Coordinates of C-alpha atoms in Angstrom, one line a residue:
M1 CA 56.2 -54.7 -16.9
R2 CA 56.3 -52.9 -13.6
V3 CA 55.4 -49.6 -15.3
V4 CA 52.3 -51.2 -16.9
L5 CA 51.3 -52.5 -13.4
Y6 CA 51.7 -49.0 -11.9
V7 CA 49.6 -47.5 -14.7
A8 CA 46.9 -50.1 -14.2
I9 CA 46.8 -49.5 -10.5
F10 CA 46.7 -45.7 -11.1
I11 CA 43.8 -46.1 -13.6
F12 CA 42.1 -48.4 -11.1
I13 CA 42.4 -45.8 -8.3
I14 CA 41.1 -43.1 -10.5
A15 CA 38.2 -45.2 -11.6
V16 CA 37.4 -46.0 -8.0
I17 CA 37.5 -42.3 -7.0
L18 CA 35.3 -41.4 -10.0
L19 CA 32.8 -44.1 -9.3
T20 CA 32.8 -43.2 -5.6
R21 CA 32.2 -39.6 -6.5
L22 CA 29.5 -40.5 -9.0
F23 CA 27.8 -42.7 -6.4
A24 CA 27.9 -39.9 -3.9
L25 CA 26.5 -37.4 -6.4
K26 CA 23.7 -39.7 -7.3
K27 CA 23.0 -40.3 -3.6
E28 CA 22.9 -36.5 -3.0
V29 CA 20.7 -35.9 -6.0
K30 CA 18.3 -38.6 -4.7
K31 CA 18.4 -37.0 -1.3
I32 CA 17.6 -33.5 -2.8
S33 CA 14.7 -35.0 -4.8
K34 CA 13.2 -36.6 -1.8
Q35 CA 13.4 -33.4 0.2
L36 CA 11.8 -31.4 -2.7
E37 CA 9.1 -34.0 -3.0
K38 CA 8.3 -33.7 0.8
Y39 CA 8.3 -29.9 0.5
N40 CA 6.0 -29.9 -2.6
D41 CA 3.6 -32.3 -0.8
R42 CA 3.6 -29.9 2.2
K43 CA 5.0 -32.6 4.5
T44 CA 7.7 -30.2 5.6
N45 CA 8.7 -26.6 5.5
K46 CA 12.4 -27.2 5.8
K47 CA 14.8 -26.0 3.2
I48 CA 17.2 -28.3 1.2
E49 CA 20.0 -29.8 3.2
M50 CA 23.0 -31.4 1.6
A51 CA 26.6 -32.5 2.1
L52 CA 28.9 -29.7 1.0
F53 CA 31.5 -31.8 -0.8
D54 CA 30.8 -30.4 -4.4
K55 CA 30.7 -26.7 -5.3
N56 CA 28.3 -27.3 -8.1
M57 CA 25.9 -29.2 -5.9
E58 CA 26.3 -26.6 -3.2
K59 CA 25.4 -23.9 -5.8
L60 CA 22.4 -25.9 -6.9
G61 CA 21.2 -26.3 -3.4
L62 CA 21.6 -22.5 -2.7
E63 CA 19.6 -21.7 -5.8
I64 CA 16.8 -24.1 -4.9
N65 CA 16.7 -22.6 -1.4
K66 CA 16.4 -19.1 -3.0
L67 CA 13.5 -20.3 -5.0
I68 CA 11.9 -21.6 -1.8
D69 CA 12.4 -18.3 -0.1
L70 CA 10.8 -16.5 -3.1
Y71 CA 7.9 -18.9 -3.0
V72 CA 7.4 -18.4 0.7
A73 CA 7.5 -14.6 0.4
E74 CA 5.1 -14.6 -2.6
N75 CA 2.8 -17.0 -0.8
R76 CA 2.7 -14.8 2.3
K77 CA 2.1 -11.8 0.1
R78 CA -0.8 -13.6 -1.6
I79 CA -2.4 -14.6 1.7
R80 CA -2.0 -11.1 3.0
Y81 CA -3.5 -9.6 -0.2
E82 CA -6.4 -12.1 0.0
N83 CA -7.1 -11.2 3.6
E84 CA -6.9 -7.5 2.8
Q85 CA -9.4 -8.0 -0.1
K86 CA -11.8 -9.9 2.1
Q87 CA -11.6 -7.2 4.7
A88 CA -12.0 -4.5 2.1
I89 CA -15.1 -6.2 0.7
A90 CA -16.5 -6.6 4.2
N91 CA -15.8 -3.0 5.0
M92 CA -17.2 -1.8 1.7
S93 CA -20.4 -3.9 2.2
H94 CA -20.8 -2.3 5.6
D95 CA -20.2 1.2 4.4
L96 CA -22.6 0.8 1.4
R97 CA -25.3 -0.8 3.5
T98 CA -25.3 1.9 6.2
P99 CA -26.1 4.9 4.0
L100 CA -28.4 2.8 1.8
T101 CA -30.4 1.6 4.8
S102 CA -30.6 5.2 6.0
I103 CA -31.8 6.5 2.6
L104 CA -34.6 3.9 2.5
G105 CA -35.5 4.7 6.0
Y106 CA -35.9 8.4 5.3
F107 CA -37.9 7.7 2.2
Q108 CA -40.3 5.5 4.1
M109 CA -40.8 8.2 6.8
A110 CA -41.4 10.8 4.1
E111 CA -44.2 8.6 2.6
E112 CA -46.1 8.5 5.9
E113 CA -49.5 10.2 5.7
D114 CA -49.2 12.1 8.9
V115 CA -46.0 13.8 7.8
T116 CA -46.3 17.6 7.1
A117 CA -44.9 19.2 3.9
D118 CA -42.0 20.8 5.8
E119 CA -41.1 17.5 7.6
R120 CA -41.3 15.7 4.2
K121 CA -39.0 18.2 2.7
E122 CA -36.5 17.9 5.6
L123 CA -36.6 14.1 5.4
L124 CA -36.0 14.1 1.6
S125 CA -33.1 16.6 2.1
I126 CA -31.4 14.2 4.6
A127 CA -32.0 11.3 2.2
N128 CA -30.3 13.3 -0.6
K129 CA -27.3 14.0 1.6
R130 CA -27.0 10.3 2.4
A131 CA -27.3 9.5 -1.3
K132 CA -24.4 11.9 -2.1
R133 CA -22.2 10.2 0.5
L134 CA -23.0 6.9 -1.1
E135 CA -22.0 8.3 -4.5
T136 CA -18.8 9.6 -3.0
L137 CA -18.0 6.2 -1.5
L138 CA -18.6 4.4 -4.8
K139 CA -16.4 7.0 -6.7
D140 CA -13.6 6.6 -4.2
F141 CA -13.7 2.9 -4.3
F142 CA -13.8 2.8 -8.1
E143 CA -10.9 5.2 -8.2
L144 CA -8.8 3.1 -5.8
S145 CA -9.5 -0.1 -7.8
I146 CA -8.4 1.7 -11.0
I147 CA -5.2 3.1 -9.4
E148 CA -4.2 -0.4 -8.1
S149 CA -4.9 -2.1 -11.5
T150 CA -1.7 -3.3 -13.2
D151 CA -3.1 -1.8 -16.5
H152 CA -3.3 1.7 -15.0
H153 CA -0.2 3.7 -15.9
L154 CA 0.6 7.2 -14.8
K155 CA 2.3 9.8 -16.8
S156 CA 5.9 10.8 -16.2
E157 CA 6.4 14.4 -16.8
Q158 CA 8.2 17.4 -15.2
I159 CA 5.9 19.2 -12.7
N160 CA 6.4 22.5 -10.9
L161 CA 5.3 21.3 -7.5
R162 CA 5.5 24.7 -6.0
N163 CA 2.9 26.2 -8.4
L164 CA 0.7 23.1 -8.3
T165 CA 0.6 23.2 -4.4
I166 CA -0.3 26.9 -4.5
D167 CA -3.2 26.2 -7.0
V168 CA -4.6 23.4 -4.9
L169 CA -4.4 25.6 -1.7
I170 CA -6.3 28.4 -3.5
S171 CA -9.0 25.9 -4.5
F172 CA -9.4 25.0 -0.8
Y173 CA -9.8 28.7 0.3
D174 CA -13.6 28.3 0.8
R175 CA -13.2 25.1 2.9
F176 CA -10.7 26.8 5.1
Q177 CA -13.0 29.7 5.6
E178 CA -15.9 27.5 6.5
R179 CA -13.9 26.0 9.3
N180 CA -12.5 29.4 10.3
M181 CA -9.0 28.1 9.6
E182 CA -6.0 30.0 8.4
P183 CA -3.2 27.5 7.5
T184 CA 0.4 28.3 7.9
I185 CA 2.2 27.9 4.6
H186 CA 5.9 27.4 4.1
I187 CA 6.7 27.3 0.4
P188 CA 10.0 28.3 -1.2
E189 CA 10.1 31.3 -3.5
K190 CA 11.9 29.5 -6.3
D191 CA 10.3 26.8 -8.4
V192 CA 10.5 23.2 -7.3
F193 CA 10.3 20.4 -10.0
I194 CA 9.6 16.7 -9.7
I195 CA 9.0 14.0 -12.3
A196 CA 5.5 12.6 -11.8
D197 CA 1.9 12.6 -12.9
E198 CA 0.2 16.0 -12.5
S199 CA -3.3 14.7 -12.0
A200 CA -2.1 12.1 -9.4
V201 CA -0.1 14.7 -7.5
T202 CA -3.1 17.0 -7.5
R203 CA -5.2 14.3 -6.0
V204 CA -2.6 13.5 -3.4
I205 CA -2.5 17.1 -2.2
E206 CA -6.3 17.5 -2.2
N207 CA -6.7 14.3 -0.1
L208 CA -4.0 15.4 2.3
L209 CA -5.7 18.8 2.8
S210 CA -9.1 17.3 3.1
N211 CA -7.8 14.9 5.8
A212 CA -6.1 17.7 7.7
I213 CA -9.3 19.8 7.6
M214 CA -11.4 16.9 8.8
H215 CA -9.2 15.9 11.7
S216 CA -7.7 19.3 12.7
D217 CA -8.3 20.6 16.1
G218 CA -7.1 24.0 15.0
N219 CA -3.7 24.6 13.4
I220 CA -2.7 23.3 10.0
I221 CA 0.8 23.7 8.5
I222 CA 1.7 23.0 4.9
S223 CA 5.4 22.8 4.0
L224 CA 7.2 22.2 0.8
E225 CA 11.0 21.6 1.0
E226 CA 13.6 20.7 -1.7
Q227 CA 16.6 18.8 -0.5
A228 CA 19.6 17.4 -2.3
S229 CA 17.8 14.8 -4.4
T230 CA 14.3 14.7 -3.0
V231 CA 11.3 17.0 -2.6
K232 CA 9.1 16.7 0.5
L233 CA 5.6 18.0 1.0
S234 CA 4.3 17.8 4.6
V235 CA 0.9 18.5 6.0
R236 CA 0.7 18.9 9.8
N237 CA -2.4 19.5 11.9
D238 CA -3.3 19.5 15.5
A239 CA -5.2 16.2 16.1
Y240 CA -5.3 15.6 19.9
S241 CA -8.4 13.3 19.4
L242 CA -6.4 10.8 17.3
T243 CA -4.5 7.9 18.8
D244 CA -1.3 6.1 17.9
E245 CA -3.5 3.3 16.4
D246 CA -5.3 5.8 14.2
A247 CA -1.9 7.0 12.9
R248 CA -0.7 3.4 12.4
L249 CA -3.8 2.4 10.4
M250 CA -4.6 5.7 8.6
F251 CA -3.4 4.4 5.2
D252 CA -5.5 1.2 5.4
R253 CA -8.6 1.0 3.3
F254 CA -11.8 2.1 4.9
Y255 CA -10.1 3.0 8.2
K256 CA -11.7 6.0 9.8
A257 CA -11.0 7.6 13.1
D258 CA -14.1 7.7 15.4
R259 CA -14.7 11.4 14.9
S260 CA -15.0 11.0 11.1
R261 CA -17.7 8.3 11.3
S262 CA -20.3 11.0 11.0
G263 CA -20.7 10.3 7.3
K264 CA -18.2 12.9 6.0
S265 CA -15.4 10.4 5.2
T266 CA -15.3 7.3 3.1
G267 CA -12.0 6.1 4.8
L268 CA -10.4 5.8 1.4
G269 CA -8.7 9.2 1.0
L270 CA -5.3 8.3 2.5
S271 CA -5.4 4.9 0.9
I272 CA -5.7 6.7 -2.5
V273 CA -2.7 8.9 -1.5
K274 CA -0.7 5.8 -0.7
S275 CA -1.6 4.0 -3.9
F276 CA -0.8 7.1 -6.0
M277 CA 2.6 7.6 -4.3
E278 CA 3.5 4.0 -4.8
K279 CA 2.6 4.2 -8.5
M280 CA 4.8 7.3 -8.8
S281 CA 7.7 5.5 -7.0
G282 CA 7.3 8.0 -4.2
E283 CA 6.9 7.5 -0.5
V284 CA 4.3 8.6 2.0
T285 CA 4.7 8.3 5.8
G286 CA 2.7 9.5 8.7
H287 CA 2.9 9.7 12.5
L288 CA 1.7 11.5 15.6
N289 CA 4.1 13.7 17.5
E290 CA 2.8 15.4 20.7
G291 CA -0.8 15.6 19.5
Q292 CA 0.2 16.7 16.0
L293 CA -0.5 14.5 12.9
I294 CA 2.3 14.7 10.4
I295 CA 2.0 13.3 6.9
I296 CA 5.0 13.5 4.5
C297 CA 5.0 12.8 0.8
E298 CA 8.4 12.5 -0.8
W299 CA 9.4 12.4 -4.5
K300 CA 12.7 12.4 -6.3
A301 CA 13.7 15.9 -7.5
A302 CA 13.9 16.5 -11.2
E303 CA 17.4 16.7 -12.4

């Protein structure tokens, strides 16, 4: 009889413990639901809080908070992207309107009756140069939009970066001559291989050289270096007229240093470099050091 009583008491205690735990779990679930409801209704930005008495509930709370963190990060990224898009559209509108207005102005002046034949020829020549700048701007913007499209995929092939760099440098010979520049070139004697898209790498090198020629106050240094697992291509040029802000913003769309606002730059060249490097899982960095602009592109070396 006494044994039966003990068993009954034991079962009763177990039942009370289980019911108490069940009640506590239901209460905690209800608390979490209310917190999620407030968060979803944007009435609070706080994460989920809970009593840490159950490992499973604790794990649930941690996973929910991870989702919240991901949501916050993605939302910030979306807002930043939308702001960048708005700014890009505003900048593009300005940069399209400026040469277009200029072209129309020169055409109107060329149509004046008191304009001589030589003056009309000169005005039309200037309008033609402005039209070419407008064409370049549209091409660069179109190229950038294609690169950043999720549907645009680059090839992955073994490239001899040493030979490719030499080929691009040879193609820039005339441009260096026009500016009376003789670049200093440091390229290893042996071949240097990376896995990337040849067309994209060519465009990257071309844009880096164009940027260096445009901003250089004299000296330009091109270096190719193979390390243990990476390959670095650096372009250095004297740029005493540039500021730290120019260096910080130079990869932003449409950003142009003051001296390049003469109509020779679209402000998209280094943005295209950055987009291509990201697509190729590479890295591009740039900084000023004692009046010298240094831009470095880095790829993984081919095994």
